[in-house]
Amino acid sequence: MTISISTRFDFRLDAPTDLILQFEAAAIPEQAIRSARTSMTCGDDCVRVPAHEAIGERILVHAEGRFEVAYEATVDVNRLAPELAGLEQLAPHDLPGDPLEYLLDSRYCPADRLQSFAEDEFGGTSGGDRIVAIHDWIAQHFTYEPGSSTPTTTALDSFVERRGICRDYAHVLITLARASTIPARYVSCFAPGVEPPDFHAVAEVFLADRTTPGGGAWYIVDATGMATPGETVKIGVGRDAADVSFLTSFGPSHFGDKSVTVTRAG
Amino acid sequence: MTISISTRFDFRLDAPTDLILQFEAAAIPEQAIRSARTSMTCGDDCVRVPAHEAIGERILVHAEGRFEVAYEATVDVNRLAPELAGLEQLAPHDLPGDPLEYLLDSRYCPADRLQSFAEDEFGGTSGGDRIVAIHDWIAQHFTYEPGSSTPTTTALDSFVERRGICRDYAHVLITLARASTIPARYVSCFAPGVEPPDFHAVAEVFLADRTTPGGGAWYIVDATGMATPGETVKIGVGRDAADVSFLTSFGPSHFGDKSVTVTRAG
Amino acid sequence: MTISISTRFDFRLDAPTDLILQFEAAAIPEQAIRSARTSMTCGDDCVRVPAHEAIGERILVHAEGRFEVAYEATVDVNRLAPELAGLEQLAPHDLPGDPLEYLLDSRYCPADRLQSFAEDEFGGTSGGDRIVAIHDWIAQHFTYEPGSSTPTTTALDSFVERRGICRDYAHVLITLARASTIPARYVSCFAPGVEPPDFHAVAEVFLADRTTPGGGAWYIVDATGMATPGETVKIGVGRDAADVSFLTSFGPSHFGDKSVTVTRAG
Amino acid sequence: MTISISTRFDFRLDAPTDLILQFEAAAIPEQAIRSARTSMTCGDDCVRVPAHEAIGERILVHAEGRFEVAYEATVDVNRLAPELAGLEQLAPHDLPGDPLEYLLDSRYCPADRLQSFAEDEFGGTSGGDRIVAIHDWIAQHFTYEPGSSTPTTTALDSFVERRGICRDYAHVLITLARASTIPARYVSCFAPGVEPPDFHAVAEVFLADRTTPGGGAWYIVDATGMATPGETVKIGVGRDAADVSFLTSFGPSHFGDKSVTVTRAG
């Protein structure tokens, strides 16, 4: 599937401020960047470094005043998306080193506190079956409500209030997966069908890979149900939104306008 | 300085449970392990993987019932500990990739929320001077009080209540450093002089390295003032205590006894 | 039912500190104090004022050093305890003035945040039927676990972690009742059968009174299931534990020993 | 001073919902209502009950769909506003019964957690001098920033983030006063000079009354510095914003427009 992306946003910095930006489609095997064009107020005066897990790039900027970003891209997504049901989970001692980190608590996903709930609600299931159960439980009990959460909202807040946006849905799923001893990470992305149109976020869980005995793989799960893995263009991954925000500002910033358009191009 | 370490602890698991243990001195250039002996209930039936940043090892166990750990080691510490005052901080765009992660929010260190305070209280200082100012501010305003915090206590809780133990002191210092755009990480460690004797925790901050133009290095800071860098034996590092707990349990565990003895051996 | 009560506790104050104590059986129509003896370090040098809703007394003390309390009492409880199922709830505009306050959020019971959950989980029930549903839901999903909570634990913390002690059980029930537009308050009490023996806490909810058209009454509900209304000796009531703690200290205090014995005397 | 008030606001309820409204100037000795006119969608079909401490009225409504409120009033304020500096605080055992409640923790004002800070920062002062010190500390360290807080923001959140609106400023001052063993309550009000114009909130603290030996009185303190006691028109009082919100909704509500105009009329 080919996906067309167009986004613009701007913000204002009253004082010289350090920023991390990460908003571009990542160049990774499962998605080929056919074309891309980024224009930013900083011009070429930005530093680019590989982002978390070398998926995508972080752009480091020291700026002041009004800052504008425009980005256009066309991306071919070729991602297998098997049924999760029936996939086994790997015990921590069978995990490769990297996914192990994604079992631990993070800023917005304090999984230790939901261990009792996870066992109580989803006990008897494991692996892909448990992820499906968690997904369905969220779908049944949560309301997608733009404006109902803030940048400091954690998965526990959302768990209590039973509402949120894509970021919150992903955090709750990640937290419940980790509380089930299944590694889970946060994926910022573009996807068609997101309503209202915006940057999107989904989860990835690490489960057994049927094609590789003893091996495992990351599988996309969209707790909101709005995007499908085969049409999701990854920007970056991290433990949660703290790692892969499209704008991290080390000082006050005033957000302006934002538009995001994502369409199926063929 | 040669440091002798002896620790024992035990806990009980009512059901088969996955665990991550990390309690041994790390084999790294700045500290040489002269001798070490670990004995655990799991015997040789444990998996060892490199821990965060390849500093130390995580031990992965699936166990049930009573679990005992005993560890003895002698370690030679050869760590330079320059004065922090006067060391410059590196702008995010001048950082090597790894320290960049340590600017971001983590489970116990939500630095974004203390940016205003940091600027208000420590504005006008930067780099090593700011770290010294943060250290002194904590020393002046906090009370070391065993039992005053719990495993869910965050740096914000400690900031409000002005008390805690080594873990909380480290979290507050890390959070204020990140809020000052200085990378900071959590170090679990052994050190003589810790009162009451226990596993210890300090912070490390990333600042310019005077000996390498453009380069940087990690420097130990003990917010509690109980340990000196030259006598600190690192176990592991992470974003905060969530990454490098001596016991992470994916299910209920009942902690039993613990003893930690650390002495200067010559 | 006649209940015999015996309790002793002590604490230490390093500096002169203001205290509020409330630990004696309240003299109210539904429970007659047959005998009572209080002895405290302050002797007669304490001020007594009526407590919340004029149920029981608060003892105001300014003290330093070691402080001891001993209390013995025999109380006849004559409290009707009708089935809650089938009792209607009163709309806010039909409530007498006082219960209205118990619909509002308080320190440990931020009911607004659980409105969605309450409607989602208990929708279709109201009044006494809803209280029974909430009670049964807690009984099914929570684990009574001494030591699992602290004085700062809120009903939201307990809702997330699914465990706690009597105080936490009462807070969760109160919060879910208020989120269902049913006034609910916190009752500190003595009761036989509490395991481990300690001060106890239950909830009271305000529902229609079948014997008084248009009227309402407060009904005891013990979310832990350990005490029955007919054997519960009220100490005091309040919005939550913040109003009716047996010891409120305006400065640091170090708790010592505590023993509570409550028996059925005939 | 005569104050003219005009306010309009509206909201929408998707389902039949119980509401508590409290937005009118209270008829109390210190402020005389010269004229007032309220019009609401519910017409005369509302129940009015005395509000907290019998200051002002709560309006109880069961409504659905769009709901509009318009209120106009002219009020003569005759309130003494002595200097707080030098006024003594009353020990808890010297307080009359009612103010005692305002020493306790409430929804947004968990004062126990700031006792150490209060003693550390303001130790050596007491009574009116401490209130002045708290007021000045807030003035020096906080930024008034509409949009920076939400309905769930507590005094601890604001203490950490050092910013907020009138509600947050009042909560912080109340919390620090209670942590200093000074009764403090929340006052919703109208006042000229509030920028941007809106409902306003200030604190009241209970201190000795120089004109009545052994007696005490409530004194207004505006932590934001925008309103003066002599021009403040009280709507209601409570432990914090949870008791005296202009709109409390027991179910989802969608707020629409709001305008508030308050002027000095002569």
PDB file of C-alpha atoms in Angstrom, chain D residues 51-147:
ATOM      1  CA  ALA D  51     -24.717  26.394  50.381  1.00  0.00           C
ATOM      2  CA  HIS D  52     -21.663  25.574  52.498  1.00  0.00           C
ATOM      3  CA  GLU D  53     -21.668  27.488  55.804  1.00  0.00           C
ATOM      4  CA  ALA D  54     -24.986  29.026  54.705  1.00  0.00           C
ATOM      5  CA  ILE D  55     -23.040  31.424  52.479  1.00  0.00           C
ATOM      6  CA  GLY D  56     -24.918  31.716  49.201  1.00  0.00           C
ATOM      7  CA  GLU D  57     -27.212  29.185  47.618  1.00  0.00           C
ATOM      8  CA  ARG D  58     -26.788  26.046  45.601  1.00  0.00           C
ATOM      9  CA  ILE D  59     -29.212  25.582  42.714  1.00  0.00           C
ATOM     10  CA  LEU D  60     -30.103  21.939  42.054  1.00  0.00           C
ATOM     11  CA  VAL D  61     -31.217  21.049  38.557  1.00  0.00           C
ATOM     12  CA  HIS D  62     -32.014  17.920  36.586  1.00  0.00           C
ATOM     13  CA  ALA D  63     -31.655  18.890  32.947  1.00  0.00           C
ATOM     14  CA  GLU D  64     -30.913  17.763  29.417  1.00  0.00           C
ATOM     15  CA  GLY D  65     -29.876  19.524  26.218  1.00  0.00           C
ATOM     16  CA  ARG D  66     -28.691  23.094  26.019  1.00  0.00           C
ATOM     17  CA  PHE D  67     -28.704  25.029  29.280  1.00  0.00           C
ATOM     18  CA  GLU D  68     -28.221  28.776  29.539  1.00  0.00           C
ATOM     19  CA  VAL D  69     -27.544  30.983  32.511  1.00  0.00           C
ATOM     20  CA  ALA D  70     -27.631  34.773  32.720  1.00  0.00           C
ATOM     21  CA  TYR D  71     -27.073  36.751  35.893  1.00  0.00           C
ATOM     22  CA  GLU D  72     -26.914  40.487  36.620  1.00  0.00           C
ATOM     23  CA  ALA D  73     -26.399  42.053  40.011  1.00  0.00           C
ATOM     24  CA  THR D  74     -25.324  45.162  41.836  1.00  0.00           C
ATOM     25  CA  VAL D  75     -23.728  44.641  45.212  1.00  0.00           C
ATOM     26  CA  ASP D  76     -22.515  47.001  47.964  1.00  0.00           C
ATOM     27  CA  VAL D  77     -19.414  45.583  49.621  1.00  0.00           C
ATOM     28  CA  ASN D  78     -18.641  46.737  53.150  1.00  0.00           C
ATOM     29  CA  ARG D  79     -15.831  44.553  54.323  1.00  0.00           C
ATOM     30  CA  LEU D  80     -13.105  45.491  56.733  1.00  0.00           C
ATOM     31  CA  ALA D  81      -9.719  44.434  55.501  1.00  0.00           C
ATOM     32  CA  PRO D  82      -7.112  44.958  58.189  1.00  0.00           C
ATOM     33  CA  GLU D  83      -3.440  44.299  57.637  1.00  0.00           C
ATOM     34  CA  LEU D  84      -2.772  40.609  58.204  1.00  0.00           C
ATOM     35  CA  ALA D  85       0.782  41.211  59.392  1.00  0.00           C
ATOM     36  CA  GLY D  86       0.888  40.931  63.161  1.00  0.00           C
ATOM     37  CA  LEU D  87      -2.367  39.003  63.574  1.00  0.00           C
ATOM     38  CA  GLU D  88      -1.889  35.895  65.706  1.00  0.00           C
ATOM     39  CA  GLN D  89      -3.019  32.444  64.816  1.00  0.00           C
ATOM     40  CA  LEU D  90      -5.184  30.427  67.204  1.00  0.00           C
ATOM     41  CA  ALA D  91      -4.066  27.028  68.411  1.00  0.00           C
ATOM     42  CA  PRO D  92      -6.430  24.241  67.278  1.00  0.00           C
ATOM     43  CA  HIS D  93      -7.703  23.816  70.849  1.00  0.00           C
ATOM     44  CA  ASP D  94      -8.636  27.500  70.940  1.00  0.00           C
ATOM     45  CA  LEU D  95     -10.543  27.418  67.673  1.00  0.00           C
ATOM     46  CA  PRO D  96     -14.317  27.503  67.575  1.00  0.00           C
ATOM     47  CA  GLY D  97     -15.659  24.268  66.069  1.00  0.00           C
ATOM     48  CA  ASP D  98     -16.294  25.369  62.517  1.00  0.00           C
ATOM     49  CA  PRO D  99     -12.868  26.598  61.444  1.00  0.00           C
ATOM     50  CA  LEU D 100     -11.341  23.351  62.726  1.00  0.00           C
ATOM     51  CA  GLU D 101     -12.635  21.555  59.613  1.00  0.00           C
ATOM     52  CA  TYR D 102     -10.583  23.900  57.488  1.00  0.00           C
ATOM     53  CA  LEU D 103      -7.364  22.523  58.923  1.00  0.00           C
ATOM     54  CA  LEU D 104      -8.010  19.139  57.351  1.00  0.00           C
ATOM     55  CA  ASP D 105      -6.981  17.827  53.938  1.00  0.00           C
ATOM     56  CA  SER D 106      -9.407  18.198  51.068  1.00  0.00           C
ATOM     57  CA  ARG D 107      -9.663  17.157  47.413  1.00  0.00           C
ATOM     58  CA  TYR D 108      -7.302  19.735  45.982  1.00  0.00           C
ATOM     59  CA  CYS D 109      -5.485  20.744  49.158  1.00  0.00           C
ATOM     60  CA  PRO D 110      -3.591  17.762  50.672  1.00  0.00           C
ATOM     61  CA  ALA D 111      -1.847  19.863  53.288  1.00  0.00           C
ATOM     62  CA  ASP D 112      -0.174  17.040  55.186  1.00  0.00           C
ATOM     63  CA  ARG D 113       2.253  16.553  52.336  1.00  0.00           C
ATOM     64  CA  LEU D 114       3.535  20.137  52.487  1.00  0.00           C
ATOM     65  CA  GLN D 115       4.174  20.327  56.245  1.00  0.00           C
ATOM     66  CA  SER D 116       7.916  19.866  55.851  1.00  0.00           C
ATOM     67  CA  PHE D 117       8.154  22.454  53.107  1.00  0.00           C
ATOM     68  CA  ALA D 118       6.076  24.966  55.070  1.00  0.00           C
ATOM     69  CA  GLU D 119       8.267  24.606  58.132  1.00  0.00           C
ATOM     70  CA  ASP D 120      11.436  24.713  56.044  1.00  0.00           C
ATOM     71  CA  GLU D 121      10.472  27.771  54.013  1.00  0.00           C
ATOM     72  CA  PHE D 122       8.360  29.786  56.450  1.00  0.00           C
ATOM     73  CA  GLY D 123       9.635  28.565  59.847  1.00  0.00           C
ATOM     74  CA  GLY D 124      10.032  31.396  62.342  1.00  0.00           C
ATOM     75  CA  THR D 125       6.860  33.137  61.226  1.00  0.00           C
ATOM     76  CA  SER D 126       3.317  32.464  62.389  1.00  0.00           C
ATOM     77  CA  GLY D 127      -0.196  33.853  62.072  1.00  0.00           C
ATOM     78  CA  GLY D 128      -0.705  36.798  59.769  1.00  0.00           C
ATOM     79  CA  ASP D 129       3.036  37.133  59.229  1.00  0.00           C
ATOM     80  CA  ARG D 130       3.174  33.603  57.875  1.00  0.00           C
ATOM     81  CA  ILE D 131       0.216  34.245  55.576  1.00  0.00           C
ATOM     82  CA  VAL D 132       1.978  37.334  54.237  1.00  0.00           C
ATOM     83  CA  ALA D 133       5.146  35.266  53.746  1.00  0.00           C
ATOM     84  CA  ILE D 134       3.189  32.568  51.893  1.00  0.00           C
ATOM     85  CA  HIS D 135       1.447  35.183  49.761  1.00  0.00           C
ATOM     86  CA  ASP D 136       4.732  36.822  48.849  1.00  0.00           C
ATOM     87  CA  TRP D 137       6.411  33.495  48.124  1.00  0.00           C
ATOM     88  CA  ILE D 138       3.632  32.587  45.683  1.00  0.00           C
ATOM     89  CA  ALA D 139       3.773  36.031  44.089  1.00  0.00           C
ATOM     90  CA  GLN D 140       7.495  35.664  43.583  1.00  0.00           C
ATOM     91  CA  HIS D 141       7.564  32.102  42.261  1.00  0.00           C
ATOM     92  CA  PHE D 142       4.327  31.532  40.314  1.00  0.00           C
ATOM     93  CA  THR D 143       3.233  32.555  36.840  1.00  0.00           C
ATOM     94  CA  TYR D 144      -0.426  33.281  36.114  1.00  0.00           C
ATOM     95  CA  GLU D 145      -1.067  31.307  32.941  1.00  0.00           C
ATOM     96  CA  PRO D 146      -4.614  30.615  31.706  1.00  0.00           C
ATOM     97  CA  GLY D 147      -4.829  27.153  30.177  1.00  0.00           C
TER      98      GLY D 147
END
